Amino acid sequence: MFLTEGYANTAMDAIAASAGVSKGTLYSRYPDKPALFRAIVTARLNRSADLVTDQAVFGDGSSQQQLHRFGTVFLERMLTADVIAFDKLIIAEADNFPELALEFHEQGYVKAVRRLSDRMSKVTKEESWEASDPFVLSTAFIAALIGWVRREGRIRSLSKEDCDAFVSRLVALFAGGRSAW
């Protein structure tokens, strides 16, 4: 309900009714709405923490091919209705729940940056040119993906073709500046 109604518009009565439990049962487990919200967000973060860090995200190929694959999979997963709603909810409630915003940042963004950084470090060594700072490369790449989705995705529907074209241009930009990595 938090995803569809937002935190402020979700009442404990409605949650209890939706879950098919009494308010007493709900309150015996969660003393208040903030405690329930924290529990739901934490559980969700734990379930989805590895969505963009599994090996299948990268595939095989050159650093550019793997960066492209990572970018398209990352955008595909970010553009699901559920992820968009969750992202909006966490951003909207960041001032009220800063610890959850930090956990969201650590479990999502930072974990993805570290995973991409590790992969780029490995694959660039295999290509006989070692990225001097794969963490900065990964941070900038993922920040560009997130920024594009949050800006463009709010004003229009993004197709797979849009995502592929953006990632292709982004990878070309990064490949062109490869000496700065």
XYZ file of C-alpha atoms in Angstrom:
181
model
C 0.000 0.000 0.000
C 2.871 2.363 0.706
C 3.972 2.031 -2.930
C 0.568 2.840 -4.365
C -0.732 5.330 -1.804
C 2.470 6.825 -0.415
C 3.463 6.870 3.221
C 1.293 9.799 4.332
C -1.847 8.469 2.625
C -1.570 4.940 3.998
C -3.483 4.269 7.214
C -2.787 1.399 9.595
C -6.513 0.494 9.434
C -6.257 0.044 5.678
C -3.069 -2.004 5.999
C -4.682 -4.312 8.558
C -7.748 -4.747 6.348
C -5.625 -5.400 3.272
C -3.523 -7.963 5.154
C -6.629 -9.623 6.561
C -5.582 -9.127 10.170
C -6.971 -7.102 13.033
C -5.473 -3.769 14.001
C -4.528 -5.381 17.318
C -2.515 -8.056 15.541
C -0.802 -5.456 13.382
C 0.014 -3.226 16.365
C 1.296 -6.187 18.392
C 3.936 -6.741 15.745
C 4.594 -3.110 14.777
C 3.977 -0.473 17.445
C 3.334 2.290 14.909
C 3.287 3.155 11.230
C 6.955 4.226 11.107
C 8.026 0.846 12.543
C 5.952 -0.998 9.936
C 7.323 1.199 7.154
C 10.902 0.571 8.292
C 10.299 -3.185 8.398
C 8.750 -3.252 4.923
C 11.487 -1.124 3.362
C 14.264 -3.132 5.019
C 12.733 -6.435 3.897
C 12.392 -5.153 0.358
C 15.968 -3.902 0.261
C 17.204 -7.268 1.481
C 15.232 -9.061 -1.258
C 16.332 -6.816 -4.096
C 19.924 -6.017 -3.151
C 21.424 -8.370 -5.723
C 19.267 -7.472 -8.725
C 22.071 -5.770 -10.623
C 25.049 -7.506 -9.118
C 24.702 -11.048 -10.424
C 27.104 -12.393 -13.037
C 24.446 -12.593 -15.751
C 24.298 -8.803 -15.803
C 27.706 -8.603 -17.464
C 27.838 -11.520 -19.862
C 31.052 -12.006 -21.807
C 32.997 -9.774 -24.128
C 35.093 -6.648 -24.005
C 34.875 -4.010 -21.298
C 32.693 -1.938 -23.618
C 30.363 -4.858 -24.320
C 30.087 -5.672 -20.625
C 29.519 -2.020 -19.742
C 26.774 -1.864 -22.376
C 25.137 -5.047 -21.088
C 25.287 -3.797 -17.502
C 23.775 -0.449 -18.534
C 20.867 -1.949 -20.448
C 20.048 -4.474 -17.715
C 20.337 -1.755 -15.061
C 17.901 0.497 -16.939
C 15.528 -2.372 -17.676
C 15.317 -3.164 -13.977
C 15.049 0.478 -12.940
C 12.131 1.013 -15.291
C 9.832 -1.613 -13.801
C 6.736 -0.064 -12.227
C 7.580 -1.535 -8.835
C 11.128 -0.139 -8.783
C 9.949 3.283 -9.976
C 7.323 3.407 -7.218
C 9.823 2.285 -4.576
C 12.413 4.825 -5.741
C 9.835 7.632 -5.577
C 8.676 6.509 -2.131
C 12.177 6.446 -0.657
C 13.030 9.838 -2.155
C 9.758 11.330 -0.889
C 10.332 10.005 2.637
C 14.106 10.554 2.858
C 13.780 13.506 5.247
C 11.480 11.554 7.570
C 13.456 8.295 7.384
C 17.083 9.239 6.696
C 18.319 5.853 7.896
C 16.202 4.129 5.233
C 17.427 6.515 2.550
C 20.990 5.663 3.574
C 20.234 1.932 3.540
C 18.607 2.300 0.104
C 21.710 4.134 -1.102
C 24.088 1.528 0.348
C 22.130 -1.571 -0.729
C 21.346 -0.277 -4.204
C 23.615 2.397 -5.605
C 26.822 1.722 -3.671
C 26.546 -2.045 -4.091
C 26.045 -1.668 -7.847
C 28.974 0.766 -8.108
C 31.257 -1.622 -6.236
C 30.194 -4.582 -8.350
C 30.697 -2.696 -11.611
C 34.020 -1.335 -10.356
C 35.263 -4.833 -9.505
C 34.182 -6.100 -12.910
C 35.778 -3.217 -14.827
C 39.002 -3.636 -12.870
C 39.110 -7.322 -13.815
C 38.124 -6.997 -17.466
C 40.417 -4.042 -18.204
C 43.371 -5.993 -16.778
C 42.451 -8.867 -19.095
C 42.457 -6.393 -22.006
C 46.010 -5.306 -21.132
C 45.090 -1.829 -20.053
C 44.265 -1.354 -16.433
C 41.655 1.205 -15.464
C 43.396 3.582 -13.081
C 40.204 4.331 -11.169
C 37.408 1.867 -11.922
C 35.435 3.118 -8.914
C 35.157 6.637 -10.361
C 34.306 5.173 -13.775
C 31.562 3.057 -12.220
C 30.239 5.887 -10.069
C 29.964 8.227 -13.063
C 28.434 5.553 -15.305
C 25.733 4.530 -12.830
C 25.029 8.150 -11.857
C 24.473 8.938 -15.550
C 22.048 6.012 -15.881
C 20.083 7.000 -12.786
C 20.025 10.673 -13.749
C 18.768 9.876 -17.241
C 16.007 7.581 -15.955
C 14.889 10.063 -13.316
C 14.758 12.956 -15.780
C 13.636 11.392 -19.045
C 11.529 8.665 -17.464
C 9.427 11.204 -15.601
C 8.345 13.032 -18.734
C 7.945 10.158 -21.194
C 7.825 6.413 -21.441
C 11.251 4.976 -22.202
C 11.406 2.046 -24.612
C 14.075 -0.651 -24.816
C 15.311 1.120 -27.935
C 15.608 4.434 -26.052
C 17.570 2.697 -23.311
C 19.828 0.865 -25.738
C 20.550 4.063 -27.671
C 21.343 6.005 -24.496
C 23.598 3.261 -23.144
C 25.368 2.963 -26.507
C 26.119 6.692 -26.513
C 27.166 6.603 -22.874
C 29.537 3.666 -23.438
C 30.995 5.435 -26.492
C 31.561 8.541 -24.385
C 33.287 6.516 -21.683
C 35.315 4.534 -24.246
C 36.425 7.767 -25.902
C 37.713 9.018 -22.571
C 39.219 5.673 -21.614
C 42.634 7.154 -20.907
C 41.033 9.114 -18.051
C 39.720 5.958 -16.351
